Structure formats: C-alpha cells, structure tokens
Coordinates of C-alpha atoms and ligand atoms in Angstrom, one line a residue:
X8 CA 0.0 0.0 0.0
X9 CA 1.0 3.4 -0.9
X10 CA -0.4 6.4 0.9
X11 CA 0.0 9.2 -2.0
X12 CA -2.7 11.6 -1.0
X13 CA -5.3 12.8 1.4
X14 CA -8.6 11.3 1.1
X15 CA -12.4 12.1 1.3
X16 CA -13.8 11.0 4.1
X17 CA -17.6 11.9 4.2
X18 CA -19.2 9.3 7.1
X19 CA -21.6 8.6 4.4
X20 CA -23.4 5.3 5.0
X21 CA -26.2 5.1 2.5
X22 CA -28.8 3.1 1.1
X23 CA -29.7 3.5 -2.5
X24 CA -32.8 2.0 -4.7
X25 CA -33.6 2.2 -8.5
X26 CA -36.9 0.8 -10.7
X27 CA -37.7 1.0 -14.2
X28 CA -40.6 0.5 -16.1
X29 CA -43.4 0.7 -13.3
X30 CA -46.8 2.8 -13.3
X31 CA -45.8 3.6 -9.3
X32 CA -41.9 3.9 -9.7
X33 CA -41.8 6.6 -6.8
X34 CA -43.9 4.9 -4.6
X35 CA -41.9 1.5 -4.8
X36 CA -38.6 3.2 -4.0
X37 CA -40.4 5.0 -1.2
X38 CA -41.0 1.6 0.2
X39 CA -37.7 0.3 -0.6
X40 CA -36.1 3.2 1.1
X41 CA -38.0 2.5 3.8
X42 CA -37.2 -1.1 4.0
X43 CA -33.1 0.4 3.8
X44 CA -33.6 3.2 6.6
X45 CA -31.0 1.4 9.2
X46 CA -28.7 2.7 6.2
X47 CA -29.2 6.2 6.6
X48 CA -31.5 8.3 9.0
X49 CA -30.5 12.0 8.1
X50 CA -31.8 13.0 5.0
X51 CA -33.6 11.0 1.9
X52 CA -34.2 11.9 -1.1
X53 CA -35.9 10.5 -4.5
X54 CA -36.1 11.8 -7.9
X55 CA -38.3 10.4 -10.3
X56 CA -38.9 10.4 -14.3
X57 CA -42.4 10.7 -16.2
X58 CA -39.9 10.3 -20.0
X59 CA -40.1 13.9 -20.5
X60 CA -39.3 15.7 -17.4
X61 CA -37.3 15.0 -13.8
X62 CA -38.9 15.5 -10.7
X63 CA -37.0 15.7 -7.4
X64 CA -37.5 15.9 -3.6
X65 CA -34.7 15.9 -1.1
X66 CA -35.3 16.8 2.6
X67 CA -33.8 15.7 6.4
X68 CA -35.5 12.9 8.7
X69 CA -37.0 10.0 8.0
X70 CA -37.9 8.6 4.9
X71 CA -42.0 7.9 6.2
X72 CA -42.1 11.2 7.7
X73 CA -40.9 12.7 4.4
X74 CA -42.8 10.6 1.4
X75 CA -46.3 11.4 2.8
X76 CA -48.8 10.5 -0.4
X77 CA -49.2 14.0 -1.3
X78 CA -45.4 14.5 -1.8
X79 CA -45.1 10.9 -3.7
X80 CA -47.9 12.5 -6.3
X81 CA -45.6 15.2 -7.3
X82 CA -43.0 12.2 -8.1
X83 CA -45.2 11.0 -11.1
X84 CA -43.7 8.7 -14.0
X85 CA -42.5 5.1 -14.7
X86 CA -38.7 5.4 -13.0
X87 CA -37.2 6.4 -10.5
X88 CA -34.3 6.2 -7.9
X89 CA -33.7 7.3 -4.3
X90 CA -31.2 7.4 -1.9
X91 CA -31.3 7.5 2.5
X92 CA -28.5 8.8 4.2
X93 CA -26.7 9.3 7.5
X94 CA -23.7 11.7 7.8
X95 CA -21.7 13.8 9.9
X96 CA -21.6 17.2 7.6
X97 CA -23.7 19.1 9.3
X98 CA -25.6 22.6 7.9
X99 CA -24.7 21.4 4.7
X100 CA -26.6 18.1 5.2
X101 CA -29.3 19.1 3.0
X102 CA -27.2 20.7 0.5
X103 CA -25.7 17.2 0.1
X104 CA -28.6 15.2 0.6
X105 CA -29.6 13.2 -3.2
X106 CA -30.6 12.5 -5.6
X107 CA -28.2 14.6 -7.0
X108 CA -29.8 16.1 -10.3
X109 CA -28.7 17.7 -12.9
X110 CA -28.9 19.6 -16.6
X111 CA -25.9 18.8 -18.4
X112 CA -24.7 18.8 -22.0
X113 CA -25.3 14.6 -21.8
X114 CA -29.0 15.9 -21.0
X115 CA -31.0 15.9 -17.7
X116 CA -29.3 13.1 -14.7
X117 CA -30.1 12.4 -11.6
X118 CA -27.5 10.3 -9.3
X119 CA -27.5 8.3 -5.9
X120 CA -24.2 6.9 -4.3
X121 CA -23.8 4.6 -1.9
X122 CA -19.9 4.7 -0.9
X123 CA -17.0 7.0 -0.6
X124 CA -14.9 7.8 -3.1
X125 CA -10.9 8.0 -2.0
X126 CA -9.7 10.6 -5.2
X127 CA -12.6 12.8 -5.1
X128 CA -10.4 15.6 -3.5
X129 CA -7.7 15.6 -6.7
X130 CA -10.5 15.2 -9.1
X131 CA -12.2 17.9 -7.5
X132 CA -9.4 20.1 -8.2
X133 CA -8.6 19.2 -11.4
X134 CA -11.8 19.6 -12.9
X135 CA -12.6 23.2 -10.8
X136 CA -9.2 23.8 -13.0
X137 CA -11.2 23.4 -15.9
X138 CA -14.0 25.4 -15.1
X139 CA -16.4 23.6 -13.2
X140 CA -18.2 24.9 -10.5
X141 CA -19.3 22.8 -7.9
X142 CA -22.7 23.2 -5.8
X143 CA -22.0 20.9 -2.8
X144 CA -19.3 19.1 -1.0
X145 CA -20.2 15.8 -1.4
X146 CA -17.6 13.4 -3.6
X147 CA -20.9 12.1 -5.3
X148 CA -20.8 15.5 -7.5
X149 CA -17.6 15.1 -9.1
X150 CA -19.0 11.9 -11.2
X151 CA -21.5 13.9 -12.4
X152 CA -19.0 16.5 -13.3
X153 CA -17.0 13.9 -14.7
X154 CA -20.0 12.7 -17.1
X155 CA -20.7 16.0 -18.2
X156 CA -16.7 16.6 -18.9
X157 CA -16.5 13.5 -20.9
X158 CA -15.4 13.7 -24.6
X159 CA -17.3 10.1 -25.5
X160 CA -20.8 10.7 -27.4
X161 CA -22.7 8.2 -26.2
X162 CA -24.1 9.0 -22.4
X163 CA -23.4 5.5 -21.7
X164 CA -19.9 5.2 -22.5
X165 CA -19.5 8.9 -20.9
X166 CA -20.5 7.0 -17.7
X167 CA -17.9 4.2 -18.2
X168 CA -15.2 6.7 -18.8
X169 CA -16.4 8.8 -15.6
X170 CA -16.6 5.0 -13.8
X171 CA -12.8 4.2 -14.6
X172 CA -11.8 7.6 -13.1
X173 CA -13.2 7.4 -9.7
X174 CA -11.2 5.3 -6.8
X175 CA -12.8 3.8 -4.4
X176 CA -16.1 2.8 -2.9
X177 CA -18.8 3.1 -5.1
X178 CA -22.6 1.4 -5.6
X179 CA -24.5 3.8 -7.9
X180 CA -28.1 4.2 -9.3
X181 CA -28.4 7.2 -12.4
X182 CA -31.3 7.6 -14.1
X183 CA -31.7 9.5 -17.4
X184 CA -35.6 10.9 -18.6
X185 CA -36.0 6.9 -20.1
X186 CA -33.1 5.1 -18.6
X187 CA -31.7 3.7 -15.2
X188 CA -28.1 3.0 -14.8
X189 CA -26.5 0.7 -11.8
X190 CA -22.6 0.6 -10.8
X191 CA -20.1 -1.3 -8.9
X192 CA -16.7 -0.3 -8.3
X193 CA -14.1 -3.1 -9.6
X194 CA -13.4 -4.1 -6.0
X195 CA -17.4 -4.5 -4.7
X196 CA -17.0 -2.8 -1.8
X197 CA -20.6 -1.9 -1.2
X198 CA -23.8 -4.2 -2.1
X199 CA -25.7 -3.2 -4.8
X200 CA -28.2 -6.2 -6.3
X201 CA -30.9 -6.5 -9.1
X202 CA -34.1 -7.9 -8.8
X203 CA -37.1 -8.1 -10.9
X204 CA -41.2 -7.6 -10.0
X205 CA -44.0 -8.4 -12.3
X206 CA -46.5 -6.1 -14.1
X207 CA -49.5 -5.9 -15.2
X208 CA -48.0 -4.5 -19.1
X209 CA -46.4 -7.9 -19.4
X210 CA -42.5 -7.1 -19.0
X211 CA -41.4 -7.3 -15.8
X212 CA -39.7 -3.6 -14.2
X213 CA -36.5 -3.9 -12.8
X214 CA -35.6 -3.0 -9.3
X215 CA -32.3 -2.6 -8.1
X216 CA -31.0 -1.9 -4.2
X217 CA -28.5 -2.1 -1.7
X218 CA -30.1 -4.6 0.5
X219 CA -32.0 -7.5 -0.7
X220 CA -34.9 -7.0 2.4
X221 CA -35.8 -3.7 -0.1
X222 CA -37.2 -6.4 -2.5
X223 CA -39.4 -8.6 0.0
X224 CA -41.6 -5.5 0.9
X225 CA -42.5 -4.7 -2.8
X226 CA -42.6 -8.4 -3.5
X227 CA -39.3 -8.0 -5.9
X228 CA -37.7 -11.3 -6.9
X229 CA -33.8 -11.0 -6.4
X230 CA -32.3 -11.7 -9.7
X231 CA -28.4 -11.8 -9.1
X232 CA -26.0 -9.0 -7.5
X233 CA -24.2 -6.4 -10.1
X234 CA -21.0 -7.4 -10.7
X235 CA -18.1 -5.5 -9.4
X236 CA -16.7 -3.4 -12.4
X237 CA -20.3 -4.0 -14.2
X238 CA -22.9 -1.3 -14.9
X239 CA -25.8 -2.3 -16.0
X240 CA -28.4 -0.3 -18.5
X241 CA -32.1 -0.2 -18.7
X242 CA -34.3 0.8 -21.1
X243 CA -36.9 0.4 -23.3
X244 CA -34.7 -1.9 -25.4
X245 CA -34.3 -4.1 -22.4
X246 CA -31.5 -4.9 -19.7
X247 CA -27.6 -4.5 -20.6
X248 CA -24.7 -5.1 -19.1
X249 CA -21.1 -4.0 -19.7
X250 CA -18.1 -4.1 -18.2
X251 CA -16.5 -0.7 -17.3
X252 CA -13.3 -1.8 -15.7
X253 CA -11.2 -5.1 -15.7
X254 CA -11.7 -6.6 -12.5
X255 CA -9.6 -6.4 -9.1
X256 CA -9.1 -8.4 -6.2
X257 CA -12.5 -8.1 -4.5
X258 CA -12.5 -6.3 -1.3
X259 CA -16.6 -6.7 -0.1
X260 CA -17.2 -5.0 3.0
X261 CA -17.0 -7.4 5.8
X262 CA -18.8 -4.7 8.5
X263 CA -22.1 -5.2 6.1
X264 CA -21.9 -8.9 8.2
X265 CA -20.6 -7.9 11.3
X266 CA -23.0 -4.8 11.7
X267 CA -24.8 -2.6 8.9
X268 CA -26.8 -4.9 6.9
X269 CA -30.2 -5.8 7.7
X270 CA -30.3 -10.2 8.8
X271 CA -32.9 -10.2 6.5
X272 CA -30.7 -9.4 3.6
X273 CA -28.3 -11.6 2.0
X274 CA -25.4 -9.8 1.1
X275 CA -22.5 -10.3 -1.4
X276 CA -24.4 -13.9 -1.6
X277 CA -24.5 -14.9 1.4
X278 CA -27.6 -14.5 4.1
X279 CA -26.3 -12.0 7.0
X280 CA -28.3 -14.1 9.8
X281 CA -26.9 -16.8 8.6
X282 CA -23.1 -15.0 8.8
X283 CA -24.1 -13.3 12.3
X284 CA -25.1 -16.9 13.9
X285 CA -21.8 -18.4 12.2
X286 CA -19.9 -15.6 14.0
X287 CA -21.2 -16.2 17.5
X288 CA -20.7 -19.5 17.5
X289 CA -17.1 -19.1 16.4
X290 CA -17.1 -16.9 19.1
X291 CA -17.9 -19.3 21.8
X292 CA -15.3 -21.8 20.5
X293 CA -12.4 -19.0 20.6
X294 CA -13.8 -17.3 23.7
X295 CA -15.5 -19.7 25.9
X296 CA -16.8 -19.1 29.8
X297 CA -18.5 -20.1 32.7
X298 CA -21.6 -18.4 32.7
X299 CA -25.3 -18.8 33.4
X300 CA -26.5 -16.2 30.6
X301 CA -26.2 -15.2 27.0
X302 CA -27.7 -11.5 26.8
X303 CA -27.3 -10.0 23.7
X304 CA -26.6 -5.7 23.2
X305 CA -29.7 -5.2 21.3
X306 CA -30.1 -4.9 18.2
X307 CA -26.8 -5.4 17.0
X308 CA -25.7 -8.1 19.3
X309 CA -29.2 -10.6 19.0
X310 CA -28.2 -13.4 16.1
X311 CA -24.5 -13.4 17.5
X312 CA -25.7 -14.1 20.7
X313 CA -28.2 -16.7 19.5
X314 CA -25.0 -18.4 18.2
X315 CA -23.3 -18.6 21.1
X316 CA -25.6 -19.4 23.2
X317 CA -26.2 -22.3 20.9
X318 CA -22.4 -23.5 20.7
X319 CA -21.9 -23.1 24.4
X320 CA -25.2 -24.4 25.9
X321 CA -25.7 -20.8 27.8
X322 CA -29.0 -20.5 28.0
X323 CA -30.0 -17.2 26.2
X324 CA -32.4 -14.2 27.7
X325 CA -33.0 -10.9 26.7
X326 CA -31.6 -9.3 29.9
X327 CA -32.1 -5.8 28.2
X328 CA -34.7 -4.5 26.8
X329 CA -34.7 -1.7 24.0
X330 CA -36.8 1.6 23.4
X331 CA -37.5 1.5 19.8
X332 CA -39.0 5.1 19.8
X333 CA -36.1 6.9 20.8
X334 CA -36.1 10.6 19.3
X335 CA -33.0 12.5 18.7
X336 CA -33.6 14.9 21.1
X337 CA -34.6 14.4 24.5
X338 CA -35.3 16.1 27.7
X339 CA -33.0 15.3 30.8
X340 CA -34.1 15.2 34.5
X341 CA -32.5 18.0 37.1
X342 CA -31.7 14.9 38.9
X343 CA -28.4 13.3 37.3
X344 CA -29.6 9.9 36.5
X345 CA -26.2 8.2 35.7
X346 CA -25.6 6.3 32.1
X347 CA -29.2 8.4 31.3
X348 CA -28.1 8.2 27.3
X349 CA -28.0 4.8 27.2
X350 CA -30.7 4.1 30.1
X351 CA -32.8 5.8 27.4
X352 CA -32.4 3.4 24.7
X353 CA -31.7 0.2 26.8
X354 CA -33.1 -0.8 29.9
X355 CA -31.9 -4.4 32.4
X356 CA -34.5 -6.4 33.4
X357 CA -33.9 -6.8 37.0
X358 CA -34.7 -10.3 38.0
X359 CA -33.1 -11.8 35.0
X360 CA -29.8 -10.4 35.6
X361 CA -30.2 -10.6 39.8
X362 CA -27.3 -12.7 40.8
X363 CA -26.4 -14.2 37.2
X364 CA -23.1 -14.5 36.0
X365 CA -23.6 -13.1 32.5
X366 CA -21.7 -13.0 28.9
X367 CA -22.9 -9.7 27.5
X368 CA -22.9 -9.9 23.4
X369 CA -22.1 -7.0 21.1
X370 CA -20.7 -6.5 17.7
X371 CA -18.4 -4.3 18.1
X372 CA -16.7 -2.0 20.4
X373 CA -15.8 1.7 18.7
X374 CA -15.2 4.7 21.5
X375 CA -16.0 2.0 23.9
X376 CA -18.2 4.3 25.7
X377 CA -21.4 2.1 24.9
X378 CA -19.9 -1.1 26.3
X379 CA -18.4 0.8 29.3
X380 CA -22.2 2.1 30.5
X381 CA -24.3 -1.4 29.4
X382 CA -21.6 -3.3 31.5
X383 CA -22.0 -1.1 34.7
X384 CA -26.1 -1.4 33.5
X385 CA -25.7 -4.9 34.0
X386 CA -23.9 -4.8 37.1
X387 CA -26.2 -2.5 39.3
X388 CA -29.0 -4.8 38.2
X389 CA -27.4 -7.5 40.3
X390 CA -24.9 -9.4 38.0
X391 CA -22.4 -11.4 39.3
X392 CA -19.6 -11.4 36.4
X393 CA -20.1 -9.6 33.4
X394 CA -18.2 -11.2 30.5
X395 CA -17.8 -9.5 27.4
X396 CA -17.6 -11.0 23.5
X397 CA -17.7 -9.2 20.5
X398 CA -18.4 -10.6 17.2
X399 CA -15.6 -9.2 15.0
X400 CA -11.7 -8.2 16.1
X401 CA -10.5 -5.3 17.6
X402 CA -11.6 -2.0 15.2
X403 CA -8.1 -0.3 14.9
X404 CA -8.5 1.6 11.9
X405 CA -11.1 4.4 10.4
X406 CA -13.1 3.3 6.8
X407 CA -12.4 4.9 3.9
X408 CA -15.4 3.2 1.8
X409 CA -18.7 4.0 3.4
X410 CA -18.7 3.2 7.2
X411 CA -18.5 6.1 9.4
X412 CA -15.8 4.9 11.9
X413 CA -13.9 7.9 13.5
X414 CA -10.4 8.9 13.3
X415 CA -7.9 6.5 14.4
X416 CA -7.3 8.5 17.9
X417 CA -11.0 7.8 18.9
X418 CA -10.9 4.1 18.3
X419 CA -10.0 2.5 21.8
X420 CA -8.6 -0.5 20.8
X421 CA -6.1 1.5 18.1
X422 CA -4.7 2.9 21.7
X423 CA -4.9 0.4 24.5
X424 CA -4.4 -3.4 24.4
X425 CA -7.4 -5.8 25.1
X426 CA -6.7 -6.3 29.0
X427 CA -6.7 -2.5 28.9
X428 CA -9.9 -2.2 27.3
X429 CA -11.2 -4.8 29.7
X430 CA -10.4 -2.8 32.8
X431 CA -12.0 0.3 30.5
X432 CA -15.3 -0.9 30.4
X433 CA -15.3 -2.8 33.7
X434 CA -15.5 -6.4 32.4
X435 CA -14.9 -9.5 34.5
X436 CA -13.1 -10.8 30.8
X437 CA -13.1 -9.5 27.4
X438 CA -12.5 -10.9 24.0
X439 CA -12.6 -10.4 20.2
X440 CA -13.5 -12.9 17.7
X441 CA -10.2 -13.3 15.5
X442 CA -10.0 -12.6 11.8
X443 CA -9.6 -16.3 11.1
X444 CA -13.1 -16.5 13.3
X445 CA -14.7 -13.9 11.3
X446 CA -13.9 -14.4 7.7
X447 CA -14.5 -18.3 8.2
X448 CA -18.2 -17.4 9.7
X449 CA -18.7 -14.8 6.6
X450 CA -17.5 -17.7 4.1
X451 CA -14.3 -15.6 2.6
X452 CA -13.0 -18.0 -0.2
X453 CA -16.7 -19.1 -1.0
X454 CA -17.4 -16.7 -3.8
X455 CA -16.3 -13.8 -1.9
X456 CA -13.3 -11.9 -0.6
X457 CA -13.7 -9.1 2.0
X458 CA -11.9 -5.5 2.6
X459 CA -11.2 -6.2 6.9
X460 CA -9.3 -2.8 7.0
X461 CA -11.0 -1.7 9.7
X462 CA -9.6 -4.5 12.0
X463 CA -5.9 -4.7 10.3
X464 CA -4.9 -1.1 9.0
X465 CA -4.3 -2.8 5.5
X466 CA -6.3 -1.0 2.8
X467 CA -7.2 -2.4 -0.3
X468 CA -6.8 1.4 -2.3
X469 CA -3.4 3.1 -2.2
X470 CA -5.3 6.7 -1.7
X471 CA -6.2 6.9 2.0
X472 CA -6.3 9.8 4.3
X473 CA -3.1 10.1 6.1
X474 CA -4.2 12.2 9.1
X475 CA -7.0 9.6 10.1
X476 CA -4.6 6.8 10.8
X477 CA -1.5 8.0 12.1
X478 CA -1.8 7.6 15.6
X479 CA -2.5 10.4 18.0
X480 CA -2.6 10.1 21.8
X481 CA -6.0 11.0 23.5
X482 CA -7.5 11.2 27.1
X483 CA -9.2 8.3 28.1
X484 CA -11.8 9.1 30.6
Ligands
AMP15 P1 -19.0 2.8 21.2 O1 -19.6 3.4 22.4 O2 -18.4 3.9 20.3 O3 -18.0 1.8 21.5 O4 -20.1 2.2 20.3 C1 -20.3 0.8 20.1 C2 -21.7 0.6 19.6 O5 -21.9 1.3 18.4 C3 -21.9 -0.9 19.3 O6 -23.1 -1.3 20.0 C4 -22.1 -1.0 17.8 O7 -23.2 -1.9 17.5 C5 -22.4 0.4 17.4 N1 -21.8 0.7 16.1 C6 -20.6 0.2 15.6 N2 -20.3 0.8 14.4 C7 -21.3 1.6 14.1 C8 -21.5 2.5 13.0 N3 -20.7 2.6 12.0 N4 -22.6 3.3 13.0 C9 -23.5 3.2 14.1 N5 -23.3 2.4 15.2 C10 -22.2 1.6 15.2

C-alpha cells in the first residue's frame, strides 16, 4: 500500500434503490427506502422520471415522515431512484442530501451513491481547473461533473469513462428521462443487487438496491448481485450489461456482516443471519466461559448471541430491553440519573440479571463508551460477572469506503491493548473474535473476498487519508 494523497472522508453510509418501467416507480422506492432506513436516518431523497421531465424531492429525517402520499404525487412517472442517508456534515446536510440532479450537456441526470470515493479531492481540483463549479461538497458530485466533462458521445460510455476515473467505494443508481443506470466499483466494496417484479403490461420492471430486504416489501424477486466493475443499463430496449473496468481483487465489506446490513438481507451472496449466527458461535469456541447467561446488546448483538448461546449451551435471555421510539432529542431530568443516554435506549431487566453470571454480546466495540455504561447497566442490576464478547476483532482503523468509523485516535482499541480495554469498560473478561473466526463465519474464499481494514490497517486502495490513521494520543476518561 501506498499512501500518495489525502482522502475524502464523508461518514456517508447510505442506502440507495432504482426501478424502471413501473406505473408507481416513486412509490416503490419510497418503500424500498423505507425497507433500507437502518442505512441512513438524516436526509432521503428521490427523484423520479415521467420520459419527459425529472422531478426531485430531497429533505432531512426519516424517509415515512418525508414521502407522505401527497409528496409521492408530485413524483409522477414510470422510474425512479432514491437514496437515504446518514452523515456527519452538518448545515450542509441538505445541500448534500440526493438524488443529485442535474442539466448537463449529456442531458437531464439524476444520481444516488452509496460509498465513498478516496480521489474525489484531486478530481475535484482538477476539474474546478477546468471550469467547473461545484454546488456541494459531497464526492458524489464530481461523477456527475466527470460525465458531463467527458469527450465520449454516447451518455453510456460517458459514464464508463467517468466510472474508470473514480477510486474507491462506489454502488451507484443514475437515471436518465428513459433510462436507469447501476454501478459497482471493480473491487465490490458496497452491495448493490438486481431484482425483478411483475406487471401488469407484461414485461417485468427492474428494481435494483443495496439490500436484498428492499425487494421482500415490494414483492421484488432477487435476480443476481451487479458485478463489481459491471454497470448495467435499462431501457426500453431491455436490460444490458457491460463491463466498465477489468476486475480487481474483491474487497466486499465485511462490517455489512458484522454490523450494517439488515439479517434479512443476504449480502454479497450470502444470508447476514446466517453469517451473524456463524460468528457467534465461532465466538464461543475462541472465547469460551463459565456463565449462566447469553444476553445479547440489542439490536446489534441478537443473532451473535443466539450463536453462542447455541455452541456453548448458555442459556439465552433478553436481559435488556430496548426503546425503539427513541427521538434524537430528549429532555434530561435536574436529577443526574447516571448512564441516562443509554438508560434511554436500553433498559436491564432486574430479575433476569439478579445474581447471574452473564456473557454480555455485542458487535463491536468503537469509542468504547457504549460497552463501558451497558456493562456497569448490568452490574447494578445485580450481576455477578459480566463477561464480554464481540463478534468481530478489535476495530483499529477508520473506513475509507462508506462506514462512518472515527479517526484513528478515537478508536480505543487502536490505543490500549485488550486487557486495557477490559479494565475500560469494567468487564470481568473480554474478547474479540479473530480474523480467522470472522472471515471463516462470513464464508471468505466461497465466492467472496472481503476488505477487513477496519480491524488490520491494511487498505485495499493506495489513496487513503493520512491524518486519520496515524496515531495520536487522546484522554481516556
Ligand atoms: P462505542 O460506544 O463507540 O464503542 O459504540 C459501540 C456501539 O456502536 C456498538 O453497539 C455497535 O453496535 C455500534 N456501532 C458500531 N459501528 C457503528 C456504526 N458505523 N454506526 C453506528 N453504530 C455503530
């Protein structure tokens, strides 16, 4: 690995869905979106074409509060593509929320990107060089930039030549007035599959979305995963496929098991459920220990726990109990109620926990924060022990592609060994599942290979942002 350059890094983690040739296109990727809103919970937007004109709506929150039926009818037409988002960007969160849509010499385009890109900055420069005056700060605009820029005549290969020039993460829907395009970057970082849903005009419309669940709630059949390095076209002439760029080692995202993915998907081929059991249950042959408990961290930590507890024979109990209605906002008591953040969102139940020697499941540990108040949680209920497993390896290193990890000197187990991070969040033991553990439960080798930067510092792109992983000391509180 080379480390030439400074990176993008935008903490977008996004979900993105596309259909073609259906009377309710906007209402179908309304639904989709909603079926991909663990993806992104900060803006959503979808844009939508009747063959003559494009109609867009963008706005921040959640993607039901948003689409309400009277905003979905000024989305008319027979395509369309949307996008949910999460990110860290602040004011300008709107500004960057897509869709992305715009009127350029290739005609009227309207883009959503799941992924970061790693050479946006330098392409971003170059092409402001040449005139081009950018409207957001998003690395999703300089393809469209690109596109326009292009000296090919055709708008499809003007999107293959923009394709071969961007680095990095990248699962893209465009959609022209009568056409929808889909991407993958040559490595696959991000999922991106193709399904296909029959209609009443006798040709089926094609769907495409980051997460197969988007397909089960519009009764979608899941047709295959876009290649990495493939884009595909749709249009009244039917479904084609071509290869934009020859193909590299593929570096699939392994955190879209571990974490981000829905278990209801299946992902880079493979169910997640079925990955997230696999992964508890190597767990508990790695990390076995005397307990009387399984209690998974819910949501994240439930199937992992479920495999454990079946590998060890640990009977399993939800021991905590989560608030699914938890606003953004909320009003604190005058009275300090301690761990009142978390309290919030998860709460022990008592006389599970009351004298129990428990192995507390999660999947991963980040500031360590989280852990440190659901282990002292535990504890006041009346715990015994309090063992701690996590489902993946120690996260040392940010993401470059998509994942919004912070910078290396907020990750606590880039800084302080495991025993240290034990004593941290006030375990009785701690331990990681090991790479071996992890790629073996996500079935690497299979028909898949995985990008595990996060947990070994190795990157599978030489651009990566220099800053973010050199070490820094912090404060540990
Ligand atoms: P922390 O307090 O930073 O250690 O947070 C750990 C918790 O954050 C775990 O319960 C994880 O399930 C969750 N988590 C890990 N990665 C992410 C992510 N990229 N976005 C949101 N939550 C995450």
């Amino acid at each position: 690995m080379s480390i030439i350059e400074k990176s993008d890094k935008f903490h977008d983690e996004c979900g993105v869905m596309a259909v073609h040739g259906h009377q309710e296109a906007s209402k179908l990727v309304y639904l989709g979106l909603y079926a991909l809103q663990h993806r992104g919970q900060e803006s959503a937007g979808i844009a939508s074409s009747d063959l003559v004109r494009l109609h867009n709506i963008k706005a921040m929150g959640l993607v039901a509060d948003i689409f309400t039926e009277d905003v979905l009818g000024r989305l008319p037409g027979s395509l369309a593509i949307g996008h949910t988002r999460y990110s860290t960007t602040g004011d300008s969160a709107l500004l960057n929320a897509q869709p992305i849509r715009v009127e350029c010499n290739k005609g009227a385009i309207a883009l959503a990107h799941n992924g970061n890109l790693v050479n946006a900055h330098t392409l971003r420069r170059q092409l402001e060089q040449n005139g081009s005056i950018f409207q957001t700060t998003s690395d999703t605009e300089v393809v469209v930039h690109l596109i326009a820029q292009s000296k090919e005549q055709t708008l499809p290969d003007a999107i293959a030549d923009a394709l071969r020039r961007i680095e990095g993460a990248f699962s893209l829907v465009l959609m022209t007035r009568d056409r929808i395009f889909a991407a993958r970057d040559p490595q696959g970082f991000r999922p991106l599959s193709m399904a296909t849903l029959p209609n009443a005009s006798g040709r089926p419309s094609v769907v495409f979305a980051s997460e197969s669940c988007a397909f089960d709630l519009i009764g979608a059949r899941y047709e295959r995963d876009v290649k990495p390095g493939e884009f595909v076209v749709v249009g009244n002439e039917g479904v084609h496929s071509r290869i934009f760029a020859a193909p590299r080692p593929q570096s699939s995202c392994i955190f879209e098991h571990v974490y981000f993915s829905r278990p209801d998907s299946v992902i880079f081929g493979r169910p997640v459920q079925e990955s997230r059991e696999a992964l508890g249950r190597e767990l508990a042959r790695e990390a076995p220990v005397v307990a009387d408990l399984v209690v998974p961290v819910p949501d994240s930590g439930v199937t992992a726990a479920v495999g454990y507890s079946n590998e060890s024979g640990i009977p399993f109990s939800f021991g905590l109990i989560r608030n699914h209605y938890v606003g953004r906002t909320f009003i604190e008591p005058e009275q300090r109620v301690r761990d009142f953040g978390v309290r919030l969102k998860l709460n022990p139940v008592q006389h599970l926990l009351k004298g129990k020697r428990v192995v507390l499941i999660d999947d991963s540990i980040v500031r360590g924060t989280t852990s440190r108040k659901i282990v002292r949680m535990v504890r006041d209920a009346g715990a015994t022990e309090v063992h701690m497993r996590i489902s993946c390896p120690p996260t040392i290193s940010p993401c470059f592609y998509g994942v919004d990890t912070p910078s290396k000197k907020h990750l606590i187990a880039a800084n302080k060994s495991v025993e240290e991070i034990r004593e941290y969040i006030g375990a009785d033991s701690l331990a990681y599942l090991s790479l071996d553990g992890l790629k073996r439960a996500c079935a690497e080798g299979e028909n898949v290979t995985y990008c595990t930067a996060c947990y070994t510092g190795k990157y599978p792109t030489d651009i990566v942002d220099v800053e973010e992983i050199e070490p820094a000391p912090v404060a540990w509180k």
